[in-house]
Amino acid sequence: MAILDRLTTKMAQEAREAPSRAAEQLLRNADLVRAAGQRLRALSPPFAATLARGSSDQAAAFAKFLLETHVAMPTLSHAPSIGSLYHATSPRFDGAPLIAISQSGRSPDLLAAAEDARRQGAVVIAVVNDVASPLADLAEIVIPVHAGAETSVAATKSFVCTLVALTHLAAEWSGDAALLGALQTTGDVLEQAANADWTSAVPLLRDAKTMLVLGRGPTLPIAGEAALKLKETSGLHAEAFSSAEVAHGPMRLVGAGDPVLVLAPLDVARAGLVERLADFAERGAELIVAGVPDAVSPATVLPFQTDVHPVLGAIAQIQSFYGLAEAVALARGLDPDYPPHLNKVTRTL
């Protein structure tokens, strides 16, 4: 039985809602996202930018991947402090889309940065769960993620729904028929991912103090979110790296018995991955792998549907991971709903 089926925590309950919420979102947003895509094609900007923090910044990295690979749109990450503290947003933002991503839409630094960009002529697009928020009020285009209320400090369904909304926007902006078609399967793909049991990895992570999480291409932001959640819910020092970059220094940190979670992409970014896994196996690392059924031995292979669009496959991986994250936290005697020193809305200035 999948760990999320036990629904022991708010985190589990909310994560389990993500497949149905995402499917509903696609229906409710169909017209407005189609119109947004048409407007952005007509705008034909030289670049786009994202604005976010925390889990939303991992979603922003996912947006960068989508826009650069599907829309051929160079995309930069606009640091909130440039607008909120330095008030130095470039006038070159005039006419450029700024995709501001936030569950609450109420973080002071994001609001200040978005306002500063709007003063410079940026087209602010709010991808937000709370459509009554100040961020939604100041945006020209609002894309609701329709995740519903989320009370666990650890964001789950709002993150999944944000990824789906960003994918929808990229698909309409680019007119990518394959991606638009794949989105029709979102509910089923995420439902299968929610039912996948990744708890075979719990014994390897219960007592771990540090670990790596690897991804590449569409799964690198997923690895970033997974590492963030392990820090947040389990106090586990997890760091995310690209499987192509990890050999440039970070591999030095991995020794016998150290866990390495690998979230394999389903596209060309998986090139060279099996060889990289062999390198870790030779070092005695405890490999935990999703997306490579024939992973090198020894490895803990997690159940994962591989016959899906690579973008949906990446989103499915974080859906499955949330069940593992909850299980690891509980195994370590921690409450994933209320991590110490953290709040649902982070009010950075």
Short mmCIF file of C-alpha atoms in Angstrom, two decimals:
data_model
loop_
_atom_site.label_atom_id
_atom_site.label_comp_id
_atom_site.label_asym_id
_atom_site.label_seq_id
_atom_site.Cartn_x
_atom_site.Cartn_y
_atom_site.Cartn_z
CA MET A 1 0.00 0.00 0.00
CA ALA A 2 1.35 3.42 -0.94
CA ILE A 3 2.39 5.50 2.05
CA LEU A 4 0.07 8.34 1.00
CA ASP A 5 -2.91 6.01 1.31
CA ARG A 6 -2.46 5.98 5.10
CA LEU A 7 -3.15 9.73 5.27
CA THR A 8 -1.54 9.98 8.70
CA THR A 9 -0.49 13.62 8.38
CA LYS A 10 -1.73 16.81 6.78
CA MET A 11 1.24 16.54 4.44
CA ALA A 12 0.05 13.13 3.25
CA GLN A 13 -3.57 14.22 2.98
CA GLU A 14 -2.71 17.29 0.95
CA ALA A 15 -0.23 15.52 -1.31
CA ARG A 16 -2.87 12.88 -2.06
CA GLU A 17 -5.19 15.62 -3.37
CA ALA A 18 -2.72 16.78 -6.02
CA PRO A 19 -3.77 14.51 -8.93
CA SER A 20 -7.42 15.50 -8.82
CA ARG A 21 -6.62 19.15 -8.13
CA ALA A 22 -4.23 19.28 -11.09
CA ALA A 23 -6.75 17.67 -13.44
CA GLU A 24 -9.42 20.12 -12.31
CA GLN A 25 -7.03 23.05 -12.75
CA LEU A 26 -6.41 22.19 -16.39
CA LEU A 27 -10.13 22.29 -17.09
CA ARG A 28 -10.77 25.50 -15.17
CA ASN A 29 -7.77 27.31 -16.65
CA ALA A 30 -8.19 26.18 -20.26
CA ASP A 31 -9.50 29.45 -21.68
CA LEU A 32 -7.38 31.86 -19.66
CA VAL A 33 -4.11 29.99 -20.30
CA ARG A 34 -4.91 29.74 -24.01
CA ALA A 35 -5.43 33.51 -24.05
CA ALA A 36 -2.20 34.05 -22.09
CA GLY A 37 -0.30 31.94 -24.62
CA GLN A 38 -1.72 33.95 -27.50
CA ARG A 39 -0.80 37.22 -25.80
CA LEU A 40 2.75 36.08 -25.12
CA ARG A 41 3.24 34.90 -28.69
CA ALA A 42 2.08 38.30 -29.93
CA LEU A 43 4.32 40.05 -27.41
CA SER A 44 7.36 38.14 -28.73
CA PRO A 45 9.68 39.32 -25.93
CA PRO A 46 13.47 38.95 -26.14
CA PHE A 47 13.55 37.10 -22.82
CA ALA A 48 11.42 36.07 -19.85
CA ALA A 49 12.15 36.06 -16.13
CA THR A 50 10.98 34.27 -13.02
CA LEU A 51 10.56 35.57 -9.48
CA ALA A 52 10.22 33.20 -6.52
CA ARG A 53 11.66 31.83 -3.29
CA GLY A 54 11.76 28.44 -1.55
CA SER A 55 9.80 25.63 -3.20
CA SER A 56 8.40 28.17 -5.64
CA ASP A 57 11.94 28.89 -6.80
CA GLN A 58 12.32 25.21 -7.70
CA ALA A 59 9.11 25.59 -9.69
CA ALA A 60 10.69 28.65 -11.32
CA ALA A 61 13.67 26.53 -12.35
CA PHE A 62 11.19 24.09 -13.88
CA ALA A 63 9.63 27.02 -15.76
CA LYS A 64 13.06 28.01 -17.07
CA PHE A 65 13.57 24.49 -18.41
CA LEU A 66 10.13 24.50 -20.05
CA LEU A 67 10.47 27.95 -21.63
CA GLU A 68 13.97 27.38 -22.94
CA THR A 69 13.31 23.91 -24.37
CA HIS A 70 9.72 24.30 -25.60
CA VAL A 71 9.32 28.03 -26.28
CA ALA A 72 12.95 28.82 -27.23
CA MET A 73 12.70 31.70 -24.75
CA PRO A 74 15.84 32.65 -22.76
CA THR A 75 14.74 32.82 -19.13
CA LEU A 76 16.53 34.36 -16.18
CA SER A 77 15.93 34.10 -12.46
CA HIS A 78 15.26 37.59 -11.12
CA ALA A 79 16.46 37.75 -7.52
CA PRO A 80 13.78 39.34 -5.30
CA SER A 81 16.33 41.53 -3.53
CA ILE A 82 17.21 43.33 -6.78
CA GLY A 83 13.79 44.93 -6.71
CA SER A 84 12.88 44.78 -3.03
CA LEU A 85 16.14 46.03 -1.48
CA TYR A 86 18.19 47.62 -4.24
CA HIS A 87 15.33 48.95 -6.39
CA ALA A 88 17.61 48.27 -9.34
CA THR A 89 15.35 46.38 -11.72
CA SER A 90 16.65 46.96 -15.23
CA PRO A 91 14.64 49.11 -17.67
CA ARG A 92 15.22 46.27 -20.13
CA PHE A 93 12.37 44.51 -18.36
CA ASP A 94 10.05 46.78 -20.34
CA GLY A 95 7.72 44.44 -22.25
CA ALA A 96 9.29 41.29 -20.78
CA PRO A 97 7.14 38.71 -18.98
CA LEU A 98 8.00 38.28 -15.31
CA ILE A 99 6.50 35.07 -13.95
CA ALA A 100 6.05 35.56 -10.20
CA ILE A 101 5.38 32.25 -8.45
CA SER A 102 3.98 32.06 -4.92
CA GLN A 103 1.47 29.95 -3.08
CA SER A 104 0.34 32.75 -0.77
CA GLY A 105 1.10 35.76 -2.94
CA ARG A 106 1.87 37.69 0.23
CA SER A 107 5.64 37.57 0.79
CA PRO A 108 6.78 41.20 1.13
CA ASP A 109 9.99 40.83 -0.88
CA LEU A 110 8.24 39.19 -3.84
CA LEU A 111 5.57 41.87 -3.83
CA ALA A 112 8.15 44.67 -3.73
CA ALA A 113 10.20 43.06 -6.50
CA ALA A 114 7.13 42.52 -8.68
CA GLU A 115 6.06 46.12 -8.17
CA ASP A 116 9.54 47.37 -9.06
CA ALA A 117 9.52 45.28 -12.24
CA ARG A 118 6.07 46.52 -13.16
CA ARG A 119 7.32 50.12 -12.82
CA GLN A 120 9.94 49.23 -15.41
CA GLY A 121 7.26 47.95 -17.78
CA ALA A 122 7.44 44.21 -17.09
CA VAL A 123 4.35 42.14 -17.83
CA VAL A 124 3.79 40.52 -14.45
CA ILE A 125 2.27 37.03 -14.58
CA ALA A 126 1.22 35.68 -11.18
CA VAL A 127 1.13 31.90 -10.80
CA VAL A 128 -0.51 31.78 -7.40
CA ASN A 129 -2.77 29.65 -5.23
CA ASP A 130 -4.49 32.58 -3.51
CA VAL A 131 -6.17 34.66 -6.21
CA ALA A 132 -7.28 37.20 -3.58
CA SER A 133 -3.65 37.96 -2.70
CA PRO A 134 -1.75 41.21 -3.26
CA LEU A 135 0.44 39.50 -5.87
CA ALA A 136 -2.62 38.55 -7.91
CA ASP A 137 -3.92 42.10 -7.59
CA LEU A 138 -0.82 43.70 -9.10
CA ALA A 139 -0.37 41.16 -11.94
CA GLU A 140 -1.58 41.69 -15.50
CA ILE A 141 -2.10 37.97 -15.99
CA VAL A 142 -3.18 35.68 -13.13
CA ILE A 143 -2.92 31.90 -13.45
CA PRO A 144 -4.54 30.22 -10.43
CA VAL A 145 -3.08 26.86 -9.45
CA HIS A 146 -6.37 25.79 -7.81
CA ALA A 147 -4.62 23.62 -5.20
CA GLY A 148 -7.10 24.53 -2.46
CA ALA A 149 -6.18 25.36 1.12
CA GLU A 150 -2.83 23.92 2.21
CA THR A 151 -2.10 23.97 5.94
CA SER A 152 0.96 21.77 6.31
CA VAL A 153 4.09 23.90 6.38
CA ALA A 154 5.58 21.50 3.82
CA ALA A 155 4.08 22.48 0.47
CA THR A 156 3.03 19.49 -1.63
CA LYS A 157 -0.13 19.80 -3.71
CA SER A 158 0.50 23.50 -4.33
CA PHE A 159 3.94 22.66 -5.76
CA VAL A 160 2.60 19.89 -8.01
CA CYS A 161 -0.25 22.11 -9.21
CA THR A 162 2.18 24.96 -9.86
CA LEU A 163 4.31 22.70 -12.08
CA VAL A 164 1.20 21.68 -13.99
CA ALA A 165 0.15 25.32 -14.44
CA LEU A 166 3.60 26.26 -15.73
CA THR A 167 3.57 23.31 -18.12
CA HIS A 168 0.14 24.38 -19.36
CA LEU A 169 1.40 27.93 -19.96
CA ALA A 170 4.50 26.72 -21.82
CA ALA A 171 2.41 24.37 -23.95
CA GLU A 172 -0.02 27.12 -24.97
CA TRP A 173 2.74 29.69 -25.47
CA SER A 174 4.68 27.33 -27.75
CA GLY A 175 1.68 25.66 -29.37
CA ASP A 176 3.38 22.33 -28.63
CA ALA A 177 0.74 19.77 -29.66
CA ALA A 178 2.58 16.87 -28.03
CA LEU A 179 2.81 18.64 -24.68
CA LEU A 180 -0.80 19.83 -24.86
CA GLY A 181 -1.87 16.26 -25.61
CA ALA A 182 0.21 14.86 -22.75
CA LEU A 183 -1.42 17.27 -20.33
CA GLN A 184 -4.73 15.48 -20.92
CA THR A 185 -3.25 12.47 -19.10
CA THR A 186 -2.08 14.48 -16.08
CA GLY A 187 -4.66 13.18 -13.61
CA ASP A 188 -4.01 9.53 -14.45
CA VAL A 189 -0.22 9.90 -14.46
CA LEU A 190 -0.19 11.67 -11.10
CA GLU A 191 -2.68 9.20 -9.63
CA GLN A 192 -0.38 6.33 -10.52
CA ALA A 193 2.56 8.24 -9.07
CA ALA A 194 0.67 8.87 -5.83
CA ASN A 195 0.04 5.15 -5.54
CA ALA A 196 3.69 4.22 -6.09
CA ASP A 197 5.32 2.99 -2.89
CA TRP A 198 8.80 4.44 -2.44
CA THR A 199 9.13 3.43 1.22
CA SER A 200 11.74 0.77 0.40
CA ALA A 201 14.19 3.69 0.65
CA VAL A 202 13.22 4.57 4.23
CA PRO A 203 15.77 2.23 5.92
CA LEU A 204 18.56 3.88 3.93
CA LEU A 205 17.50 7.38 4.99
CA ARG A 206 16.23 6.88 8.54
CA ASP A 207 19.63 7.51 10.14
CA ALA A 208 21.35 9.41 7.33
CA LYS A 209 22.98 12.73 8.14
CA THR A 210 23.83 13.85 4.61
CA MET A 211 22.98 12.80 1.07
CA LEU A 212 22.87 13.87 -2.55
CA VAL A 213 19.82 14.11 -4.78
CA LEU A 214 20.56 13.99 -8.51
CA GLY A 215 18.53 15.07 -11.51
CA ARG A 216 19.12 16.61 -14.90
CA GLY A 217 17.03 18.51 -17.43
CA PRO A 218 13.40 18.35 -16.30
CA THR A 219 14.26 16.49 -13.11
CA LEU A 220 16.95 18.83 -11.79
CA PRO A 221 14.34 21.21 -10.25
CA ILE A 222 12.56 18.12 -8.93
CA ALA A 223 15.79 17.08 -7.23
CA GLY A 224 16.04 20.58 -5.78
CA GLU A 225 12.54 20.37 -4.33
CA ALA A 226 13.21 16.87 -2.96
CA ALA A 227 16.39 18.03 -1.24
CA LEU A 228 14.58 21.04 0.20
CA LYS A 229 11.78 18.85 1.56
CA LEU A 230 14.23 16.45 3.20
CA LYS A 231 15.90 19.38 4.97
CA GLU A 232 12.54 20.85 5.93
CA THR A 233 10.67 17.77 7.14
CA SER A 234 13.47 15.45 8.30
CA GLY A 235 16.37 17.71 9.23
CA LEU A 236 18.44 15.76 6.70
CA HIS A 237 21.22 17.66 4.96
CA ALA A 238 20.34 16.83 1.36
CA GLU A 239 21.90 18.68 -1.56
CA ALA A 240 20.72 18.60 -5.17
CA PHE A 241 23.08 18.46 -8.14
CA SER A 242 22.90 17.79 -11.84
CA SER A 243 24.06 14.28 -12.68
CA ALA A 244 26.28 15.94 -15.29
CA GLU A 245 27.88 18.31 -12.75
CA VAL A 246 28.19 16.13 -9.69
CA ALA A 247 31.57 14.77 -10.76
CA HIS A 248 32.98 18.32 -10.73
CA GLY A 249 33.65 18.28 -6.99
CA PRO A 250 30.56 17.07 -5.08
CA MET A 251 31.33 13.39 -5.73
CA ARG A 252 34.31 13.83 -3.41
CA LEU A 253 31.83 14.03 -0.52
CA VAL A 254 30.28 10.62 -1.17
CA GLY A 255 31.70 7.53 0.47
CA ALA A 256 30.67 4.02 1.40
CA GLY A 257 27.16 3.86 2.83
CA ASP A 258 26.16 7.40 1.84
CA PRO A 259 22.71 7.56 0.21
CA VAL A 260 22.30 9.06 -3.26
CA LEU A 261 18.77 9.54 -4.58
CA VAL A 262 18.66 9.64 -8.39
CA LEU A 263 15.62 11.08 -10.18
CA ALA A 264 16.30 10.07 -13.76
CA PRO A 265 14.86 12.14 -16.61
CA LEU A 266 12.97 10.41 -19.40
CA ASP A 267 14.53 12.44 -22.21
CA VAL A 268 17.98 12.96 -23.71
CA ALA A 269 19.23 14.32 -20.38
CA ARG A 270 19.60 10.73 -19.17
CA ALA A 271 22.68 10.34 -21.41
CA GLY A 272 25.62 9.10 -19.40
CA LEU A 273 23.52 8.46 -16.30
CA VAL A 274 24.17 4.71 -16.07
CA GLU A 275 27.91 5.36 -16.20
CA ARG A 276 27.54 7.96 -13.43
CA LEU A 277 25.60 5.47 -11.31
CA ALA A 278 28.41 2.97 -11.78
CA ASP A 279 30.86 5.58 -10.45
CA PHE A 280 28.79 5.96 -7.28
CA ALA A 281 28.39 2.21 -6.91
CA GLU A 282 32.18 1.80 -7.05
CA ARG A 283 32.45 4.27 -4.16
CA GLY A 284 30.06 2.14 -2.11
CA ALA A 285 27.21 4.65 -2.16
CA GLU A 286 23.69 3.47 -1.37
CA LEU A 287 21.91 4.18 -4.66
CA ILE A 288 18.18 4.88 -4.67
CA VAL A 289 16.97 5.22 -8.25
CA ALA A 290 13.70 6.23 -9.94
CA GLY A 291 13.39 6.11 -13.71
CA VAL A 292 16.11 3.56 -14.52
CA PRO A 293 14.59 0.06 -14.23
CA ASP A 294 17.93 -1.51 -15.19
CA ALA A 295 19.99 0.54 -12.72
CA VAL A 296 23.38 -0.79 -11.78
CA SER A 297 23.47 -3.26 -8.93
CA PRO A 298 23.36 -2.85 -6.01
CA ALA A 299 20.62 -0.21 -6.03
CA THR A 300 17.19 0.30 -4.55
CA VAL A 301 14.97 0.77 -7.61
CA LEU A 302 11.80 2.75 -6.93
CA PRO A 303 8.59 2.07 -8.90
CA PHE A 304 8.07 4.67 -11.59
CA GLN A 305 6.07 4.89 -14.84
CA THR A 306 8.49 5.52 -17.70
CA ASP A 307 6.14 5.47 -20.72
CA VAL A 308 4.96 9.07 -20.25
CA HIS A 309 5.93 12.47 -21.59
CA PRO A 310 9.26 13.50 -19.97
CA VAL A 311 7.75 16.66 -18.49
CA LEU A 312 4.88 14.77 -16.87
CA GLY A 313 7.36 12.13 -15.75
CA ALA A 314 9.32 14.76 -13.84
CA ILE A 315 6.17 16.05 -12.13
CA ALA A 316 5.18 12.46 -11.30
CA GLN A 317 8.50 11.92 -9.55
CA ILE A 318 7.87 14.66 -6.99
CA GLN A 319 4.34 13.33 -6.48
CA SER A 320 5.77 9.93 -5.55
CA PHE A 321 8.60 11.48 -3.54
CA TYR A 322 6.28 13.27 -1.13
CA GLY A 323 5.14 9.91 0.24
CA LEU A 324 8.76 8.96 0.85
CA ALA A 325 9.52 12.31 2.51
CA GLU A 326 6.61 11.89 4.92
CA ALA A 327 7.66 8.33 5.74
CA VAL A 328 11.28 9.34 6.39
CA ALA A 329 10.20 12.14 8.73
CA LEU A 330 7.95 9.80 10.71
CA ALA A 331 10.69 7.15 10.85
CA ARG A 332 13.01 9.78 12.33
CA GLY A 333 10.39 10.64 14.96
CA LEU A 334 9.53 14.02 13.44
CA ASP A 335 6.29 15.76 12.50
CA PRO A 336 6.49 16.79 8.82
CA ASP A 337 3.50 19.12 9.20
CA TYR A 338 5.17 21.46 11.67
CA PRO A 339 8.94 21.61 11.19
CA PRO A 340 10.65 23.71 13.87
CA HIS A 341 11.56 27.33 13.08
CA LEU A 342 9.48 27.40 9.86
CA ASN A 343 6.23 29.12 8.91
CA LYS A 344 3.79 28.63 6.06
CA VAL A 345 4.34 32.17 4.76
CA THR A 346 7.93 33.40 4.93
CA ARG A 347 7.94 37.17 5.28
CA THR A 348 11.36 38.10 3.93
CA LEU A 349 11.99 41.81 3.44
#
